[in-house]
CSV table of C-alpha atoms in Angstrom, one decimal:
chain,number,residue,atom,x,y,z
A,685,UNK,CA,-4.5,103.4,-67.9
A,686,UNK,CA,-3.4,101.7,-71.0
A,687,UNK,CA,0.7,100.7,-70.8
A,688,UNK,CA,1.5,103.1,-73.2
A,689,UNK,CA,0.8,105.8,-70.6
A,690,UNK,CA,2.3,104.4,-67.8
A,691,UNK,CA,5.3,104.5,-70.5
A,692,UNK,CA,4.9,107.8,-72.3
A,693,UNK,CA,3.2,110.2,-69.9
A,694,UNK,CA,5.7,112.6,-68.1
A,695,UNK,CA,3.9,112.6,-64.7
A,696,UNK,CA,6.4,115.3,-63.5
A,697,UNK,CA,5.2,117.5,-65.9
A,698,UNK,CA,1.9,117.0,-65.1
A,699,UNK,CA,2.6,118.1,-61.7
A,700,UNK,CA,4.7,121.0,-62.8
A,701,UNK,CA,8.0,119.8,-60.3
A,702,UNK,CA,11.5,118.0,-61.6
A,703,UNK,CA,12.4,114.2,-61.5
A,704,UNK,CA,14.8,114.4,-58.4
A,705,UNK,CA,11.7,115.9,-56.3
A,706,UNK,CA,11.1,115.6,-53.0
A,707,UNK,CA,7.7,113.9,-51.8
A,708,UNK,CA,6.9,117.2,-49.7
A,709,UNK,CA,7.9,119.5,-53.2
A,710,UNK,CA,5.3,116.6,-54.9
A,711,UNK,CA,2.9,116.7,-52.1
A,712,UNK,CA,2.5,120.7,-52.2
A,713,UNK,CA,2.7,121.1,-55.8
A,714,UNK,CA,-0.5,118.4,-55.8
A,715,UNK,CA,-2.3,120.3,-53.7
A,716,UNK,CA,-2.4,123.4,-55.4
A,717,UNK,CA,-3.2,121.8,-58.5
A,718,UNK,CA,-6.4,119.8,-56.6
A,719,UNK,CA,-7.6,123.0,-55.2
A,720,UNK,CA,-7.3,124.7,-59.0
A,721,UNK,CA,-8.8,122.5,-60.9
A,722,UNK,CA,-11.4,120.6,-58.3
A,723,UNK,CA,-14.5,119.6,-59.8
A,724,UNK,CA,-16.5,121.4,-57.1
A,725,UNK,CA,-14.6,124.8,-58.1
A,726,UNK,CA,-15.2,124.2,-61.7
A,727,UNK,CA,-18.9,123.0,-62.3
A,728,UNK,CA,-19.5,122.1,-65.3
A,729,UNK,CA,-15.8,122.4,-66.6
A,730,UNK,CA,-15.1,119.5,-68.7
A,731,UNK,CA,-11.5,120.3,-69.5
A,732,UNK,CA,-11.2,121.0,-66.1
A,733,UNK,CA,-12.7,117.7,-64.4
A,734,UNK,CA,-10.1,116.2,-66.9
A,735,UNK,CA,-7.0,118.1,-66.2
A,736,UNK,CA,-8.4,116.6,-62.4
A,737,UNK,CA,-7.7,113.8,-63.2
A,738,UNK,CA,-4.6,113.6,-64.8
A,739,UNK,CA,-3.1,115.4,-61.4
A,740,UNK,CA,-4.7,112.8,-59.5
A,741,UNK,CA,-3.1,110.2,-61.8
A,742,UNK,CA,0.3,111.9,-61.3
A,743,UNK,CA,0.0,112.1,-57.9
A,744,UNK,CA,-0.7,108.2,-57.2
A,745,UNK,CA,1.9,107.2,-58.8
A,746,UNK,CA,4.7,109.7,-57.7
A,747,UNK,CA,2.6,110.1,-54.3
A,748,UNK,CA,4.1,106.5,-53.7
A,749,UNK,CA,7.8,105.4,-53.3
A,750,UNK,CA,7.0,102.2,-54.8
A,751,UNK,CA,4.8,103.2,-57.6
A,752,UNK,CA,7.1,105.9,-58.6
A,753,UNK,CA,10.1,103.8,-58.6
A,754,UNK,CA,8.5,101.6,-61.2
A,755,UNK,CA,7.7,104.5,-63.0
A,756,UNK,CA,10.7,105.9,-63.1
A,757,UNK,CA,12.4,102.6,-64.0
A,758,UNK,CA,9.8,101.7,-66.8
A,759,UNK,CA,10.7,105.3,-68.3
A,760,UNK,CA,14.1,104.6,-67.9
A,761,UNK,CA,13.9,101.4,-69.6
A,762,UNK,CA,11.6,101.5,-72.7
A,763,UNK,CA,12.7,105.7,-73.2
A,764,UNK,CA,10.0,107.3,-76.1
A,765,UNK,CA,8.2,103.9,-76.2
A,766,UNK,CA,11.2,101.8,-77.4
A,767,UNK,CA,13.2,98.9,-76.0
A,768,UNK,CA,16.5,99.9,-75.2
A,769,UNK,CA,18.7,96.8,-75.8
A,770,UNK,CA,21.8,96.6,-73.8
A,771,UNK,CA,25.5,97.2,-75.0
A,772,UNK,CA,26.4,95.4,-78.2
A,773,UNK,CA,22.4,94.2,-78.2
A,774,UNK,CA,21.1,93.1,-81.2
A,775,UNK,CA,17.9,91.7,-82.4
A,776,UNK,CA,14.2,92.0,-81.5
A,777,UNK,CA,12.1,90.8,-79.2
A,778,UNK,CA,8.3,90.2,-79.7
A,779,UNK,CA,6.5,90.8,-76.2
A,780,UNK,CA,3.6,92.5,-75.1
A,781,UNK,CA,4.2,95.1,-72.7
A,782,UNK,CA,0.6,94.0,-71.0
A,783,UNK,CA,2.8,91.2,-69.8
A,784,UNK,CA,5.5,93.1,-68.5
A,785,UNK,CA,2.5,95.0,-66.1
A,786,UNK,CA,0.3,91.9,-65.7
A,787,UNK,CA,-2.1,93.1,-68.0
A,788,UNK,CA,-4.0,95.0,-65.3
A,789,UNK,CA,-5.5,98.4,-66.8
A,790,UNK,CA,-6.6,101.2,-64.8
A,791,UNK,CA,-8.7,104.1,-65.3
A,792,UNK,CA,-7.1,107.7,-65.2
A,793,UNK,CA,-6.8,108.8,-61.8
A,794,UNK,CA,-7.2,105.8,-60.2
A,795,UNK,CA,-4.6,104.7,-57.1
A,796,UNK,CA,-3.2,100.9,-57.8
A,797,UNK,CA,-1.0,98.6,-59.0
A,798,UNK,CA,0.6,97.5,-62.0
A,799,UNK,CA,0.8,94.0,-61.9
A,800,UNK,CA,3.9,92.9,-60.4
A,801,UNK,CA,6.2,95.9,-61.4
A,802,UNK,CA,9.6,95.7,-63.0
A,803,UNK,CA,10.2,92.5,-61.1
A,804,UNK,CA,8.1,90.6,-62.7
A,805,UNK,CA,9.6,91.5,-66.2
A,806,UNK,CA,11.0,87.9,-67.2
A,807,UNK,CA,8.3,86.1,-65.9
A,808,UNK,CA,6.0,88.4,-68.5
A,809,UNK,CA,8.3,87.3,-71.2
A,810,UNK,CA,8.9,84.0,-70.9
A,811,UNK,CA,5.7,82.1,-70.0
A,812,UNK,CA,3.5,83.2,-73.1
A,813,UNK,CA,2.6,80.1,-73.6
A,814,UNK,CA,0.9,79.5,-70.8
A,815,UNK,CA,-2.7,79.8,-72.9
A,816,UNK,CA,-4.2,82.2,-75.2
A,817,UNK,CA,-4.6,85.5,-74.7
A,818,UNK,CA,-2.7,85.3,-71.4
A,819,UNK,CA,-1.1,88.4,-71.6
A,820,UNK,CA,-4.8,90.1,-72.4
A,821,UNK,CA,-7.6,88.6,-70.1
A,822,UNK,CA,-9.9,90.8,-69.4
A,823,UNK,CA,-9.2,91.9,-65.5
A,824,UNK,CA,-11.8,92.9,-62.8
A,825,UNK,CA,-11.4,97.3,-62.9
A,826,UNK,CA,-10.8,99.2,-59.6
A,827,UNK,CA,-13.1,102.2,-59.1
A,828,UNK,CA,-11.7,105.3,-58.8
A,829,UNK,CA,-10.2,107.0,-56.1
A,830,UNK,CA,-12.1,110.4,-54.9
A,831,UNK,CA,-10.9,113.4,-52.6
A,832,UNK,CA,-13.2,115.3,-50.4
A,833,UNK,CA,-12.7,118.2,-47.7
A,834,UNK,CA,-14.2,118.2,-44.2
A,835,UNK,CA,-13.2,121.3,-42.2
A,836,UNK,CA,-13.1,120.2,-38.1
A,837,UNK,CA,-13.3,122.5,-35.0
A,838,UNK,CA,-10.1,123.2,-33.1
A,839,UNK,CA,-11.8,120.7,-30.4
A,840,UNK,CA,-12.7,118.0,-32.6
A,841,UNK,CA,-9.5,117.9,-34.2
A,842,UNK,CA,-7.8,117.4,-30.8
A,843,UNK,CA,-9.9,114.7,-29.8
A,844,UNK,CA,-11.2,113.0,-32.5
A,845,UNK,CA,-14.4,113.4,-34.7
A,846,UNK,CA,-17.0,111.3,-36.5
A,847,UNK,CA,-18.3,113.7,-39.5
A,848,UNK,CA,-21.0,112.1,-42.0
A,849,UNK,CA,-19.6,113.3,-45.6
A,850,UNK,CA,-21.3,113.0,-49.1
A,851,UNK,CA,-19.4,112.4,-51.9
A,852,UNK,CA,-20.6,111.9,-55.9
A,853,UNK,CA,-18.6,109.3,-58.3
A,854,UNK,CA,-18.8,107.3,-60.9
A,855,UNK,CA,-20.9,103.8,-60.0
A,856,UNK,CA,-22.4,100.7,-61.7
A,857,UNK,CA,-25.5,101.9,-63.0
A,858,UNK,CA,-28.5,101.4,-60.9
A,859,UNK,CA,-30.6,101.6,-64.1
A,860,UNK,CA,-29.6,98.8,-66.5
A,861,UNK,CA,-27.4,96.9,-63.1
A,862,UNK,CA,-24.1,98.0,-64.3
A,863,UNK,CA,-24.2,96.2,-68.4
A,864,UNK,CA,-24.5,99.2,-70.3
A,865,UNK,CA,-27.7,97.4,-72.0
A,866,UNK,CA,-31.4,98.4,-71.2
A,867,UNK,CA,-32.8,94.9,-71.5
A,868,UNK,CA,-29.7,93.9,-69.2
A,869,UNK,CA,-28.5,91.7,-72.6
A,870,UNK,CA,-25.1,93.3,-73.8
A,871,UNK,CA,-23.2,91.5,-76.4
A,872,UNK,CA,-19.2,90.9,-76.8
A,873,UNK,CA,-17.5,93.6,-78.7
A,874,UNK,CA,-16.6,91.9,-81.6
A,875,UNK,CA,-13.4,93.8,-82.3
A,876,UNK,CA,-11.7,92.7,-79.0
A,877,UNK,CA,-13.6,89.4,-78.6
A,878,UNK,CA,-14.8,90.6,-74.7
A,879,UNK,CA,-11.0,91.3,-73.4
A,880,UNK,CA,-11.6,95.2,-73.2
A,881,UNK,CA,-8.2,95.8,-75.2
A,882,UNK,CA,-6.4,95.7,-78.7
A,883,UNK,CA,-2.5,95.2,-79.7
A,884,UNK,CA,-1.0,97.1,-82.2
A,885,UNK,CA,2.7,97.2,-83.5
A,886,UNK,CA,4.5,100.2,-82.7
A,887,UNK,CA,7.6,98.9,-84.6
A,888,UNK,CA,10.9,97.8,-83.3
A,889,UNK,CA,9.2,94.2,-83.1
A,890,UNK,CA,7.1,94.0,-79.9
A,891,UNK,CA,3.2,95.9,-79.6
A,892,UNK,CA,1.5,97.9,-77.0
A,893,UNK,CA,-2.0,97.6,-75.7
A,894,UNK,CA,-4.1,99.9,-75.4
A,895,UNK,CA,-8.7,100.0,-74.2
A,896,UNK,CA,-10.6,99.1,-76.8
A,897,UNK,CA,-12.0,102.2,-79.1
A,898,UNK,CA,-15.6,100.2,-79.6
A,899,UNK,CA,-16.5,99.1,-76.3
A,900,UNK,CA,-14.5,101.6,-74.7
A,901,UNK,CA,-12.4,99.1,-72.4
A,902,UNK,CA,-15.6,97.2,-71.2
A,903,UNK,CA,-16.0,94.0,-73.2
A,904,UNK,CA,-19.1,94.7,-74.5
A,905,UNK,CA,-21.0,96.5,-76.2
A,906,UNK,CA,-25.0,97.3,-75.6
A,907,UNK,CA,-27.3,96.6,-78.2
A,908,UNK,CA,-29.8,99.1,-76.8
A,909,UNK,CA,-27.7,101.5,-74.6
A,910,UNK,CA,-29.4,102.7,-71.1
A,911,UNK,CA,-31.3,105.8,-70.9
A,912,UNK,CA,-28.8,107.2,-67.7
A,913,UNK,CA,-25.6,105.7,-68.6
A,914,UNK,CA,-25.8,105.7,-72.7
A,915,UNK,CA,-24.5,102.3,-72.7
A,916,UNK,CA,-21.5,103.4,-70.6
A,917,UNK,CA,-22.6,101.0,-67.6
A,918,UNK,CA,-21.9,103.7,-65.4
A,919,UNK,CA,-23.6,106.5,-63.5
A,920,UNK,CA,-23.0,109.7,-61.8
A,921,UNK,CA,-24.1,108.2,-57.6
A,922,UNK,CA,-24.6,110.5,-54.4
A,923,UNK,CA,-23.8,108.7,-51.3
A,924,UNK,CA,-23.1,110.0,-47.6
A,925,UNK,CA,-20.9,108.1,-45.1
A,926,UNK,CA,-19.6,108.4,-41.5
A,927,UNK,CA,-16.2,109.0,-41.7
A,928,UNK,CA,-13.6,109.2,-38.7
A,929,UNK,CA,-11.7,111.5,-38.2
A,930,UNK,CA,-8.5,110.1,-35.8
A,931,UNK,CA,-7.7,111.7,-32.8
A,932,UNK,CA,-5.1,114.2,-33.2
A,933,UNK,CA,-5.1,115.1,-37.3
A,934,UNK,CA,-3.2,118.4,-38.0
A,935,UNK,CA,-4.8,121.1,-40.6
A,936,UNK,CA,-4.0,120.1,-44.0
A,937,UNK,CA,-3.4,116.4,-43.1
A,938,UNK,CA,-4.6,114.4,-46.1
A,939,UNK,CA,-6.2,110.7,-44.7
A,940,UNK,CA,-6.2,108.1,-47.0
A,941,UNK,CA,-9.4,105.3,-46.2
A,942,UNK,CA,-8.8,102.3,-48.4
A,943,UNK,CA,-11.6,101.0,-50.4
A,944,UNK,CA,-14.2,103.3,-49.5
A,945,UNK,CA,-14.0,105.2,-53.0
A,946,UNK,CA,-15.9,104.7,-56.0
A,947,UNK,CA,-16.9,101.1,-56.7
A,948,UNK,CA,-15.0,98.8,-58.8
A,949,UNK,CA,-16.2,96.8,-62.0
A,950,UNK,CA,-16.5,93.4,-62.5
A,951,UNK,CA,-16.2,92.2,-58.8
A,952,UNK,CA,-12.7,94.9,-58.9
A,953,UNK,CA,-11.9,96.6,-55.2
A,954,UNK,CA,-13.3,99.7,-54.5
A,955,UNK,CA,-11.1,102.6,-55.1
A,956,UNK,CA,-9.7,105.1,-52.0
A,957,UNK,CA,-10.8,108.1,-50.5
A,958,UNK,CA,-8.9,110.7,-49.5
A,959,UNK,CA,-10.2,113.1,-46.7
A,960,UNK,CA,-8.4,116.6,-46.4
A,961,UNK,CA,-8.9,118.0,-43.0
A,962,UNK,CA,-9.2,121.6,-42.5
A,963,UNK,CA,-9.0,122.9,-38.8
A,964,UNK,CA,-10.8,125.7,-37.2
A,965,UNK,CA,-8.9,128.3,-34.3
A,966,UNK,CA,-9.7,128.4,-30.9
A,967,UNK,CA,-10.4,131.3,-29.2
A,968,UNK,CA,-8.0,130.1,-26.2
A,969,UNK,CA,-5.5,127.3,-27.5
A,970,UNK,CA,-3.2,127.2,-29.9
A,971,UNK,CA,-1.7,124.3,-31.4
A,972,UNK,CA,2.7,123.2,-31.8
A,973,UNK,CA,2.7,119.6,-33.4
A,974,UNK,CA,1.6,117.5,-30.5
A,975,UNK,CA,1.4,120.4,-28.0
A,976,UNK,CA,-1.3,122.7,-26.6
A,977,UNK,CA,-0.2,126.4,-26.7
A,978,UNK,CA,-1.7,129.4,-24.1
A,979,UNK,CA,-0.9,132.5,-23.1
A,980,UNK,CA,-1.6,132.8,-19.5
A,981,UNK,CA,-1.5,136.5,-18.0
A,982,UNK,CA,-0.7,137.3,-14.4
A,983,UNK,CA,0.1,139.9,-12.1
A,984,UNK,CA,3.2,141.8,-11.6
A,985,UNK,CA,3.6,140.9,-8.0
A,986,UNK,CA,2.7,137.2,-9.0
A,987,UNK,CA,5.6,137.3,-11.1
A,988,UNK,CA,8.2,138.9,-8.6
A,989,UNK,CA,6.7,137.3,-5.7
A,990,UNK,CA,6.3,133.9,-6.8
A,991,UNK,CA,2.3,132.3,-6.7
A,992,UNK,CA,0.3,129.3,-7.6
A,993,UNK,CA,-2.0,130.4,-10.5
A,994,UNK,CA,-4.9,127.9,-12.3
A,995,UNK,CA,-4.5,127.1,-15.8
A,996,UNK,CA,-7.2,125.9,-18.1
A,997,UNK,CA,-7.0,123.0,-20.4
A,998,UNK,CA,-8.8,122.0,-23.4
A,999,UNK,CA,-12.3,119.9,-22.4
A,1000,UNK,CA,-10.6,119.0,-19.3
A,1001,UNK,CA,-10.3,120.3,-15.1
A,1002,UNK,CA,-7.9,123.2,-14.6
A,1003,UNK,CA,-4.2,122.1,-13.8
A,1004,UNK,CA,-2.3,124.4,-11.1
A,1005,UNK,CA,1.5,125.9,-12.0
A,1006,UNK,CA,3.7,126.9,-9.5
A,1007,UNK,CA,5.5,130.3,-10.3
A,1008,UNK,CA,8.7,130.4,-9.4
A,1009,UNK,CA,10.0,134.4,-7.7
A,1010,UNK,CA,11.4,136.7,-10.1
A,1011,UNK,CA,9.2,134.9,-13.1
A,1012,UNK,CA,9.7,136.9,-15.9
A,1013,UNK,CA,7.8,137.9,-18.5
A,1014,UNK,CA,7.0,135.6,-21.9
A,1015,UNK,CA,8.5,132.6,-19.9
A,1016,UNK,CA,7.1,128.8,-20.8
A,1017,UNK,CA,6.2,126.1,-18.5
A,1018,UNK,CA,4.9,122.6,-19.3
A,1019,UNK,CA,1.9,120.9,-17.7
A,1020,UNK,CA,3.0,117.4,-19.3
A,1021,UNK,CA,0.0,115.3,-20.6
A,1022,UNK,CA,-2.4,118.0,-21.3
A,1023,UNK,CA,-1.6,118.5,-24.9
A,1024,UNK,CA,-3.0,116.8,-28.3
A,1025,UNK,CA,-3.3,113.2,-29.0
A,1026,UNK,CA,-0.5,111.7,-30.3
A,1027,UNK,CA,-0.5,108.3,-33.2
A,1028,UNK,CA,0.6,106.2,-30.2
A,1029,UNK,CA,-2.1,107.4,-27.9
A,1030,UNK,CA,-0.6,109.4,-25.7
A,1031,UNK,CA,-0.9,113.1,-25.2
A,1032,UNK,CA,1.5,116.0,-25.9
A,1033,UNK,CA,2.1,118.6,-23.1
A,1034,UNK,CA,0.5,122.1,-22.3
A,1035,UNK,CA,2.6,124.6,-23.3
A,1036,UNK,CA,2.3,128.3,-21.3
A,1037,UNK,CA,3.5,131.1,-21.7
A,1038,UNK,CA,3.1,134.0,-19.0
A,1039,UNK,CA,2.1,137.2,-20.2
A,1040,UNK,CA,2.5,140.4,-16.9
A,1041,UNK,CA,-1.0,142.2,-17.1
A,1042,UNK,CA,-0.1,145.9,-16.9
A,1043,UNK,CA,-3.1,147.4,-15.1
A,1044,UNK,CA,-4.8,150.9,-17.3
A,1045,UNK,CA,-6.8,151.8,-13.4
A,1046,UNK,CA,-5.3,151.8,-9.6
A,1047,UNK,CA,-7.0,152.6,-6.8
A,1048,UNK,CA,-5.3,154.9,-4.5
A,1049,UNK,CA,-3.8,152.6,-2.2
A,1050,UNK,CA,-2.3,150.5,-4.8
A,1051,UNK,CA,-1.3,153.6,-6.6
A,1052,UNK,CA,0.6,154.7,-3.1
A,1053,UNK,CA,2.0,151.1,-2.9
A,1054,UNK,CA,3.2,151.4,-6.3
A,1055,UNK,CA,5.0,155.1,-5.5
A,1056,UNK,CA,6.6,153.3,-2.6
A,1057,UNK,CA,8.0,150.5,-4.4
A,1058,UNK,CA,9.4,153.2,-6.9
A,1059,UNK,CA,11.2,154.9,-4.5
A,1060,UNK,CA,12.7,151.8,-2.7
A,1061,UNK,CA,14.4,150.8,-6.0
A,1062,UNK,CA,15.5,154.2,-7.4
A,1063,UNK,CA,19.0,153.1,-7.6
A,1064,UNK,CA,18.3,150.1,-9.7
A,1065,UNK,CA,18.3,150.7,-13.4
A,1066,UNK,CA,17.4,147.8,-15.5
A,1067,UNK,CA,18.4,149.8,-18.4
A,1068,UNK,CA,21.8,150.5,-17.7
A,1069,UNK,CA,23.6,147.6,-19.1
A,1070,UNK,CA,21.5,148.4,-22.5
A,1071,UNK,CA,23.6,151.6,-22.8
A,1072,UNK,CA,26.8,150.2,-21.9
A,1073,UNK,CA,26.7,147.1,-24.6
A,1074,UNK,CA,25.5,149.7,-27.2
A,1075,UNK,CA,28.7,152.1,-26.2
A,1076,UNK,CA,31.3,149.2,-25.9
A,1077,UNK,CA,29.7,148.3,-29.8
């Protein structure tokens, strides 16, 4: 990304939400977008790959506190591309706003840096002279970051998984060994002299940098382009991985594994990937944050009578609950330690709730025990205070 972008796009508008945002408002808003406009949803959708990857873009940079407060500072400080001088400012001043971001470029959607942020604006102005083209050496690229889905049983997510996923991205070309040239021999693009970037004055007195329209941000140019990459120097590559999956992950929980995306150029770090987990029901548990959910049923004289009934857990020996007399119904316990896998490592609880099973068939001597029980509590009427509170209403 050239630093004209970082200056000029409005990321907020790429995501659709306003500048005082919250990160949750930023993080859903993303994820709708992702899902829209996914590569795998659109095949063969240019415009759509490449409104991809402006949300992805958008989404590093306000996806991160840091990032997006230099963002938000950089816009707040150079406005529609201009220097705003202070009060009773006059003058110009002649800098390169590569310097102010260290001159490090990244591709569009790509997770990363930008040199040394705001804080490192006087340091960019004032050591210019520490050699040519200082504020333009070429600079090692990061790959790009890539998002995949992997959907998880209820179990797995619980305890942990290792899933082997494939994923497709951009990569040094196998073909011509990442130069762009068939006989391996690329020369220097002559317009940039090999630094990948231009300056051009914007007026006002200072310039802006922006890739290189020849060589297309590379630094060279192939005298006879590759067959697969057309010179580019990179190739569409298929890969599958082991990923793991950490105990415990929640559906819709977005893991971020650092340096396992696409590759990076000229000895440049990997880029990320980012894992969305989807999570599949159980035909048992349930799931509360950290917690284990059940609904246990039991019998009406367990419930007025008081028992000892066996719960189940998940992957794991039954626990035993103690009822207490007069138990009634839709009531939670806790069996502590039985639940999901916390960050730290411990567990969660068991959470369950006791559900009276109405029997649909008696046998005659329960149906006579039942008749008897009826009569010994005639004169109680649970309803009665019902029809008071809704009188005295």
């Amino acid at each position: 990304m050239s630093t004209k972008d970082f200056v000029e796009k409005d990321y907020y508008k790429v995501l659709g939400v306003p500048k005082d945002a919250t990160e949750a408002e930023i993080k859903k808003a993303y994820r709708k977008l992702a899902r829209e406009f996914h590569p795998d949803a659109n095949k063969g959708d240019a415009s759509a790959e490449e409104r991809f990857k402006e949300i992805s873009e958008a989404n590093d940079i306000l996806g991160d506190a840091k990032k997006r407060k230099e963002y938000d500072e950089a816009r707040a400080l150079f406005g529609n591309g201009g220097f705003r001088p202070g009060p009773g400012g006059g003058g110009s001043f002649n800098f390169d706003l590569g310097d102010l971001f260290g001159g490090q470029q990244q591709g569009a959607g790509q997770a990363g840096g930008f040199g040394g942020g705001l804080g490192d604006v006087f340091g960019g102005l004032f050591n210019r002279g520490a050699g040519p083209g200082a504020g333009t050496r070429t600079q090692p690229r990061r790959g790009q970051d890539i998002e995949s889905e992997v959907t998880l049983s209820f179990t797995e997510a619980v305890d942990g998984a290792t899933v082997p996923l494939r994923m497709s991205s951009q990569a040094p070309c196998k073909a011509c060994s990442g130069t762009g040239d068939k006989n391996g021999t690329p020369r220097v693009c002559p317009t940039c002299v090999g630094t990948g970037q231009v300056s051009r004055g914007s007026g006002g007195g200072f310039s802006l940098t922006d890739p290189c329209a020849d060589c297309k941000g590379r630094g060279l140019i192939a005298e006879t382009p590759c067959d697969v990459c057309k010179g580019s120097g990179r190739a569409r590559s298929s890969r599958t991985m082991q990923v793991r999956i950490p105990a415990g992950v929640s559906d819709g929980q977005r893991i971020r594994l650092r340096g396992k995306g696409a590759p990076g150029e000229r000895g440049g770090p990997g880029g990320d990937l980012y894992v969305v987990v989807h999570v599949g029901s159980h035909p048992v548990f349930g799931r509360k944050d950290d917690n284990l959910t059940v609904t246990v049923p039991v019998t009406f004289a367990e419930a007025a009578l008081g028992a000892e009934i066996k719960v189940p857990t998940l992957n794991g020996p039954s626990v035993t609950l103690k009822l207490p007399p007069g138990t009634p119904n839709g009531r939670t316990m806790r069996a502590r330690g039985k639940g999901a896998v916390r960050k730290d490592g411990t567990r969660g609880d068991l959470l369950v709730t006791v559900e009276v099973a109405v029997p649909t068939e008696l046998s005659d001597k329960a149906r006579e025990a039942l008749e008897m029980y009826r009569e010994a509590t005639e004169s109680q009427d649970p309803r009665s205070a019902l029809f008071e509170s809704a009188k005295g209403a």
